[in-house]
XYZ file of C-alpha atoms in Angstrom:
461
model
C -122.272 -173.411 19.498
C -124.393 -170.679 18.298
C -123.088 -170.799 14.584
C -123.967 -174.338 14.510
C -127.248 -174.170 16.056
C -128.176 -171.089 13.622
C -127.198 -173.276 10.687
C -129.652 -176.160 11.847
C -132.329 -173.721 12.181
C -131.529 -172.470 8.542
C -131.526 -175.762 7.491
C -134.771 -176.783 9.065
C -136.667 -173.682 7.520
C -135.386 -174.769 4.233
C -136.425 -178.695 4.437
C -139.850 -177.468 6.741
C -142.560 -175.086 5.370
C -143.301 -172.888 7.732
C -146.454 -171.598 6.210
C -148.064 -172.845 3.116
C -147.779 -171.131 -0.394
C -149.798 -169.459 -2.775
C -149.435 -172.439 -5.040
C -150.660 -174.937 -2.799
C -153.507 -172.713 -1.609
C -154.569 -172.401 -5.614
C -154.123 -176.157 -6.198
C -156.397 -176.840 -3.073
C -158.914 -174.438 -3.864
C -159.430 -175.907 -7.506
C -159.376 -179.079 -6.500
C -162.325 -178.560 -3.753
C -164.180 -176.695 -6.406
C -164.978 -180.600 -7.252
C -166.079 -181.231 -3.401
C -168.590 -178.270 -3.834
C -169.955 -179.831 -6.878
C -170.219 -183.157 -5.436
C -172.121 -181.615 -2.409
C -174.583 -179.672 -4.829
C -175.430 -182.918 -6.651
C -175.859 -185.059 -3.141
C -178.746 -182.400 -2.293
C -180.112 -181.348 -5.386
C -182.906 -183.711 -5.503
C -184.449 -182.114 -2.208
C -185.420 -179.034 -3.162
C -186.209 -179.985 -7.100
C -188.620 -183.378 -6.189
C -191.905 -181.723 -6.053
C -191.488 -179.427 -9.125
C -189.680 -182.157 -11.171
C -192.523 -184.592 -10.298
C -195.269 -182.098 -11.103
C -193.598 -180.742 -14.631
C -192.430 -183.988 -15.993
C -195.357 -186.292 -14.484
C -193.147 -188.596 -12.623
C -194.364 -191.175 -9.906
C -192.512 -191.657 -6.513
C -190.920 -194.947 -8.196
C -189.486 -192.708 -11.450
C -187.941 -189.812 -8.925
C -186.728 -192.376 -6.595
C -184.882 -194.318 -9.440
C -184.070 -190.932 -10.993
C -182.310 -189.827 -7.219
C -180.699 -193.250 -6.839
C -179.126 -193.120 -10.169
C -175.950 -191.109 -8.959
C -175.214 -193.306 -6.634
C -174.945 -196.764 -9.196
C -172.920 -194.167 -11.265
C -170.506 -193.091 -8.605
C -170.443 -197.261 -7.749
C -169.023 -197.706 -11.138
C -166.708 -194.573 -11.659
C -165.401 -195.200 -7.543
C -164.420 -198.895 -8.582
C -162.181 -197.651 -11.241
C -161.223 -194.094 -10.022
C -157.850 -195.622 -8.331
C -156.553 -197.204 -11.591
C -158.026 -194.354 -13.665
C -155.718 -191.462 -11.547
C -152.823 -193.894 -11.329
C -152.839 -194.269 -15.098
C -153.800 -190.575 -16.782
C -152.523 -188.546 -13.369
C -154.783 -186.811 -10.919
C -155.376 -183.583 -13.041
C -156.960 -185.374 -15.849
C -158.960 -187.325 -13.542
C -160.433 -184.157 -12.064
C -160.844 -183.292 -15.798
C -162.955 -186.402 -17.028
C -164.984 -185.570 -13.659
C -165.760 -182.055 -14.614
C -166.844 -183.269 -18.337
C -169.110 -186.037 -16.677
C -170.570 -183.740 -14.385
C -170.935 -180.404 -16.760
C -172.796 -182.827 -19.430
C -174.933 -184.471 -16.604
C -175.978 -180.946 -15.212
C -176.827 -179.345 -18.817
C -178.532 -182.514 -19.415
C -181.114 -182.419 -16.001
C -181.235 -178.739 -16.725
C -182.873 -179.230 -20.266
C -184.234 -182.507 -20.032
C -187.886 -182.595 -21.115
C -188.541 -186.152 -20.473
C -187.390 -188.926 -18.037
C -184.754 -190.190 -20.433
C -182.556 -187.372 -20.410
C -183.384 -186.703 -17.066
C -181.768 -190.393 -15.840
C -178.998 -189.888 -18.319
C -177.974 -186.469 -16.819
C -177.919 -187.969 -13.296
C -176.025 -190.900 -14.277
C -172.968 -189.216 -15.895
C -173.520 -187.032 -12.345
C -172.633 -190.115 -10.783
C -169.876 -190.859 -13.044
C -168.354 -187.673 -12.354
C -168.979 -187.173 -8.383
C -167.713 -191.346 -8.010
C -164.276 -189.775 -9.483
C -164.284 -186.874 -7.623
C -164.969 -188.689 -4.091
C -161.540 -190.693 -4.603
C -159.433 -187.990 -6.562
C -159.970 -185.051 -4.753
C -158.789 -186.136 -1.402
C -156.001 -188.048 -2.555
C -154.385 -185.225 -4.950
C -155.144 -182.660 -1.789
C -152.994 -185.165 0.633
C -150.570 -185.205 -1.993
C -149.668 -181.774 -2.515
C -149.539 -180.407 0.686
C -146.831 -180.181 3.157
C -147.338 -182.877 6.145
C -147.624 -179.945 8.751
C -150.630 -178.990 7.363
C -152.473 -181.908 5.864
C -154.795 -182.406 8.175
C -156.348 -178.849 7.881
C -156.391 -178.988 4.097
C -157.626 -182.521 3.727
C -160.665 -181.586 5.671
C -161.536 -178.577 3.326
C -163.130 -181.739 1.304
C -165.696 -182.263 3.377
C -166.304 -178.742 4.328
C -167.099 -178.104 0.767
C -169.234 -180.880 0.367
C -171.216 -179.514 3.115
C -171.090 -175.712 1.739
C -172.637 -177.360 -1.766
C -175.306 -179.273 0.252
C -176.023 -175.994 2.054
C -176.430 -174.277 -0.881
C -178.921 -176.349 -2.596
C -180.816 -176.450 0.691
C -181.129 -172.566 0.753
C -181.356 -171.698 -3.186
C -183.855 -174.555 -3.700
C -186.094 -171.837 -1.743
C -185.832 -169.604 -4.227
C -184.789 -171.052 -7.654
C -186.268 -173.471 -10.302
C -185.054 -176.865 -10.678
C -183.696 -175.825 -13.871
C -181.839 -172.899 -12.583
C -180.410 -175.084 -9.724
C -179.274 -177.740 -12.109
C -177.002 -174.369 -14.005
C -176.001 -173.119 -11.029
C -174.679 -176.375 -9.634
C -172.653 -176.539 -13.095
C -170.603 -173.533 -12.019
C -168.155 -175.131 -9.753
C -167.605 -177.413 -12.662
C -167.090 -174.963 -15.091
C -164.729 -173.091 -12.138
C -162.411 -176.418 -11.721
C -162.338 -176.976 -15.393
C -160.544 -173.701 -16.173
C -158.506 -173.698 -13.071
C -157.156 -177.362 -13.709
C -154.778 -175.546 -16.428
C -152.902 -173.302 -13.667
C -152.269 -176.107 -11.209
C -149.318 -178.867 -11.264
C -149.915 -182.292 -11.553
C -149.485 -184.510 -8.164
C -145.804 -184.835 -7.043
C -146.272 -188.310 -6.270
C -147.858 -189.160 -9.512
C -145.019 -187.797 -11.381
C -142.363 -189.877 -8.993
C -144.946 -193.199 -10.116
C -143.465 -192.413 -13.557
C -139.903 -191.610 -12.940
C -140.568 -187.964 -14.368
C -137.950 -186.668 -11.511
C -137.033 -183.288 -13.399
C -140.893 -182.647 -13.361
C -141.096 -183.704 -9.567
C -138.652 -181.042 -8.263
C -140.060 -178.170 -10.134
C -143.616 -179.010 -9.308
C -142.384 -179.322 -5.608
C -140.829 -175.639 -5.761
C -143.828 -174.491 -7.218
C -145.625 -175.765 -4.207
C -143.440 -175.318 -1.558
C -142.117 -172.187 -2.692
C -138.425 -170.921 -4.553
C -136.556 -170.855 -1.221
C -137.558 -174.212 -0.323
C -135.040 -177.431 -0.460
C -137.232 -179.897 -2.131
C -134.339 -182.452 -2.831
C -134.974 -184.287 0.703
C -138.743 -184.718 0.317
C -138.460 -185.282 -3.524
C -136.219 -188.374 -2.377
C -138.741 -189.315 0.529
C -141.521 -189.142 -2.136
C -139.709 -191.798 -4.519
C -138.837 -194.052 -1.614
C -142.131 -194.081 -0.769
C -143.408 -194.745 -4.390
C -141.177 -197.726 -4.532
C -142.161 -199.327 -1.339
C -146.021 -199.147 -2.287
C -144.927 -200.716 -5.489
C -143.263 -203.595 -3.841
C -145.830 -204.177 -1.066
C -149.189 -203.515 -3.136
C -148.728 -206.405 -5.493
C -151.327 -208.990 -3.934
C -154.900 -209.662 -5.401
C -158.600 -210.086 -4.318
C -157.555 -213.436 -3.181
C -155.010 -212.302 -0.876
C -157.740 -210.246 0.810
C -160.117 -213.075 1.586
C -157.601 -214.804 3.652
C -158.646 -215.142 7.651
C -155.813 -213.118 8.966
C -157.825 -210.285 7.224
C -161.158 -211.381 8.034
C -161.651 -208.881 11.050
C -160.587 -205.878 9.153
C -163.175 -206.708 6.398
C -165.955 -206.967 8.686
C -165.396 -203.449 10.441
C -164.482 -202.055 6.886
C -167.728 -203.378 5.355
C -169.765 -203.443 8.745
C -168.872 -199.510 9.360
C -169.694 -198.737 5.874
C -173.120 -200.586 6.135
C -173.805 -199.179 8.990
C -173.068 -195.222 7.890
C -175.665 -195.572 5.028
C -178.053 -197.626 6.589
C -178.252 -194.688 9.696
C -180.316 -192.915 7.127
C -177.830 -189.635 6.566
C -178.017 -190.026 3.013
C -181.674 -189.815 2.821
C -181.859 -186.592 4.624
C -179.375 -184.578 2.040
C -181.399 -186.432 -1.143
C -185.205 -185.921 0.589
C -185.005 -182.980 3.003
C -187.920 -181.184 1.635
C -190.153 -183.832 1.747
C -189.300 -185.505 5.114
C -190.285 -181.567 6.352
C -193.215 -181.354 4.169
C -194.901 -185.062 5.378
C -194.545 -183.852 8.800
C -196.516 -180.545 8.194
C -193.321 -178.542 8.919
C -192.472 -175.626 6.540
C -189.845 -176.636 4.289
C -188.310 -173.183 3.452
C -188.004 -172.697 7.229
C -186.856 -176.354 7.827
C -184.124 -176.569 4.966
C -182.931 -172.881 5.577
C -182.195 -174.096 9.288
C -180.566 -176.837 7.970
C -178.324 -174.725 5.348
C -177.315 -172.448 7.962
C -176.223 -175.474 10.695
C -174.267 -177.557 8.422
C -171.127 -175.223 7.298
C -170.704 -174.271 11.550
C -170.887 -177.350 12.522
C -168.554 -178.945 10.137
C -166.160 -176.324 10.969
C -166.378 -177.140 14.211
C -165.585 -180.727 13.832
C -162.378 -180.085 12.086
C -161.122 -177.966 14.869
C -161.892 -181.006 17.561
C -162.055 -184.267 15.772
C -158.330 -184.871 16.487
C -158.518 -184.453 20.333
C -160.686 -187.250 20.499
C -159.970 -191.355 19.481
C -161.972 -192.899 17.031
C -163.924 -195.049 19.068
C -165.407 -192.488 21.652
C -166.316 -190.103 18.409
C -167.915 -193.325 16.898
C -169.700 -194.098 19.806
C -170.844 -190.869 20.432
C -171.973 -190.038 16.898
C -174.045 -193.704 17.082
C -175.589 -192.929 20.281
C -176.541 -189.264 18.944
C -177.982 -190.463 15.635
C -179.713 -193.609 17.445
C -181.508 -190.860 19.725
C -182.348 -188.180 17.115
C -183.787 -190.851 14.644
C -186.323 -192.064 17.210
C -187.090 -188.265 17.932
C -187.840 -187.849 14.247
C -189.805 -191.331 14.125
C -191.843 -190.071 17.212
C -192.702 -186.953 15.503
C -193.998 -188.741 12.903
C -196.054 -190.976 15.360
C -197.503 -188.768 17.477
C -198.464 -186.274 14.606
C -202.025 -184.909 15.186
C -203.435 -181.343 14.314
C -203.411 -178.755 17.301
C -200.972 -178.225 20.301
C -199.441 -182.230 19.673
C -198.558 -180.615 16.238
C -196.338 -178.038 17.704
C -194.429 -180.525 19.905
C -194.007 -182.904 16.939
C -192.056 -180.054 14.774
C -190.196 -179.517 17.579
C -189.212 -183.116 18.054
C -188.929 -183.089 14.213
C -186.422 -180.408 13.436
C -184.580 -181.261 16.683
C -184.162 -184.819 15.480
C -182.972 -183.915 12.025
C -180.459 -181.335 12.970
C -179.152 -183.423 15.710
C -179.109 -186.436 13.381
C -177.189 -184.283 10.861
C -174.705 -182.888 13.624
C -174.120 -186.545 15.348
C -173.473 -188.304 11.867
C -171.033 -185.586 11.045
C -168.870 -186.088 14.494
C -168.061 -189.647 13.593
C -170.221 -191.993 11.599
C -170.131 -189.423 8.694
C -166.104 -189.446 7.850
C -164.183 -191.848 10.403
C -165.234 -195.104 8.713
C -163.115 -193.900 5.984
C -160.375 -193.202 8.180
C -160.346 -196.401 9.979
C -160.565 -198.175 6.634
C -157.236 -196.441 5.850
C -155.524 -197.688 9.120
C -156.537 -201.468 9.556
C -155.917 -203.082 6.339
C -152.320 -204.217 5.717
C -150.353 -202.338 3.248
C -150.227 -205.432 0.789
C -154.178 -205.664 0.190
C -155.112 -201.658 1.195
C -155.888 -201.001 -2.336
C -157.670 -203.660 -3.203
C -159.728 -203.341 0.452
C -160.164 -199.964 -0.340
C -161.767 -200.513 -3.929
C -164.119 -203.004 -2.040
C -165.255 -200.660 0.342
C -165.875 -197.681 -1.441
C -168.024 -199.514 -4.242
C -169.782 -201.132 -1.042
C -170.568 -197.989 0.537
C -171.631 -196.463 -2.636
C -174.199 -199.663 -3.132
C -175.270 -199.249 0.405
C -176.277 -196.144 -0.425
C -178.366 -196.685 -3.425
C -180.426 -199.156 -1.700
C -181.085 -196.226 0.940
C -181.710 -193.605 -1.471
C -183.970 -195.519 -3.545
C -185.908 -197.321 -1.323
C -186.774 -194.368 1.093
C -189.824 -193.002 -0.683
C -191.091 -196.571 -0.679
C -190.344 -196.796 3.089
C -191.810 -193.261 3.877
C -195.036 -194.440 2.043
C -195.140 -197.318 4.199
C -194.628 -196.032 7.507
C -192.768 -192.664 8.121
C -192.514 -193.288 11.740
C -191.338 -196.816 11.404
C -188.745 -195.905 8.856
C -187.136 -193.758 11.425
C -187.618 -196.360 13.673
C -185.805 -198.713 11.976
C -183.069 -196.180 11.189
C -183.056 -196.150 14.907
C -182.577 -199.580 15.645
C -179.505 -199.742 13.006
C -177.945 -197.331 14.817
C -178.236 -199.449 18.105
C -176.940 -202.150 16.414
C -173.943 -200.066 15.407
C -173.258 -199.018 19.002
C -173.006 -202.525 19.923
C -170.668 -203.482 16.552
C -168.260 -200.624 17.600
C -168.053 -201.435 20.954
C -167.115 -205.200 20.551
C -165.126 -204.920 17.357
C -163.723 -201.661 16.238
C -160.375 -201.027 17.870
C -158.551 -197.727 19.052
C -156.249 -196.677 16.178
C -155.329 -192.790 17.190
C -151.650 -192.488 18.119
C -151.065 -196.202 16.754
C -148.756 -197.452 14.473
C -150.005 -200.058 11.612
C -147.785 -202.930 13.424
C -149.709 -201.928 16.678
C -153.174 -201.662 14.685
C -152.548 -205.100 13.147
C -151.320 -207.194 16.253
C -154.548 -206.302 17.789
C -156.540 -207.560 15.458
C -155.760 -211.240 15.697
C -158.900 -213.168 16.891
C -160.200 -213.730 13.614
C -156.467 -214.859 12.389
């Protein structure tokens, strides 16, 4: 009996990795360099705004269009990213994204007119649109299932690190230097891609069985028995191929009405909470409130990464609905505090109170957004759609998210000119609607099978 038990343990050790290997660590590190670049691109326009407008003579409308071009470019490539990565592979897709981002950053850095500036920003959008899809997919496909959750969250962590870097270094470097610094992670990833393997799942999709097993050995270790995992990957790929043949018409059948409303609704309210505007225009938000820009952005930079780590460590202990409700409630209150700080703005003692309200509101807004609305809509989207329409639904919801983000980023400066307090009271109102929307329509999906989730989504069928 003891001998049999020992054999079982040895077999389990050979088929279940007890720790991640250098191959997984290297591959993940190279992949999330793209996420870091994405974070830099998101927040670059915040520290660069005043100097770019001054040196190139841009109007508010010009700069708003420049800032929002990234989301338009992202919307285009996000719609095609699934097909591109399936056709040419995850590594080549990341390579294309790096080329787009490198060209974009260099164009911005050396721009002397609005045309080259806008072209550079558009190419950055093309690059990050691909990054936003392919990096989390690649990480999920190369990591062992026992470590997949933690490794997947490194994508969000490195995005936050990129945002923090721009907020902090923007206090010391000019906008052209910032653009060149932001190109460094793209160059690092471009070189690193030559040293990491292709996704095992993609190799299985094209029947490259020998390469699949070699890659798994490289990722799991020489002593790991890869035959069982290779067989599981082939089986999963075959099931996906059989069950993912439905088109756009199938998505709009009545039985998919509630999942579609939930998916699109969460993306709409995620973007209309105003979080993207804080990333893109933090410096001008502080400036308009009379708060020192360098202090405000440094505080934000210091808070973003630690709070992301806290979320990574705690998010799986809570359900989706409680976190979304807590997040929406916090964003609602914090948006109201920011609006109140603008509304009460006057010289003297009241200004001190307003400054406190502003910094508490912004830090709280970013923190509460990160807890739920920042990432959970994407998790829920992957859980509520039936397998036969998941790819089509995912593409539609992703493009919608980029489009809603473009609306906010383009219109934000105009809204602030209309009324700074009114802008954030509006965001607060949207978050209040979000609470009601989640309470009524969004089901709890944690700990439930896809079949159980589908059974709960029958009210519109």
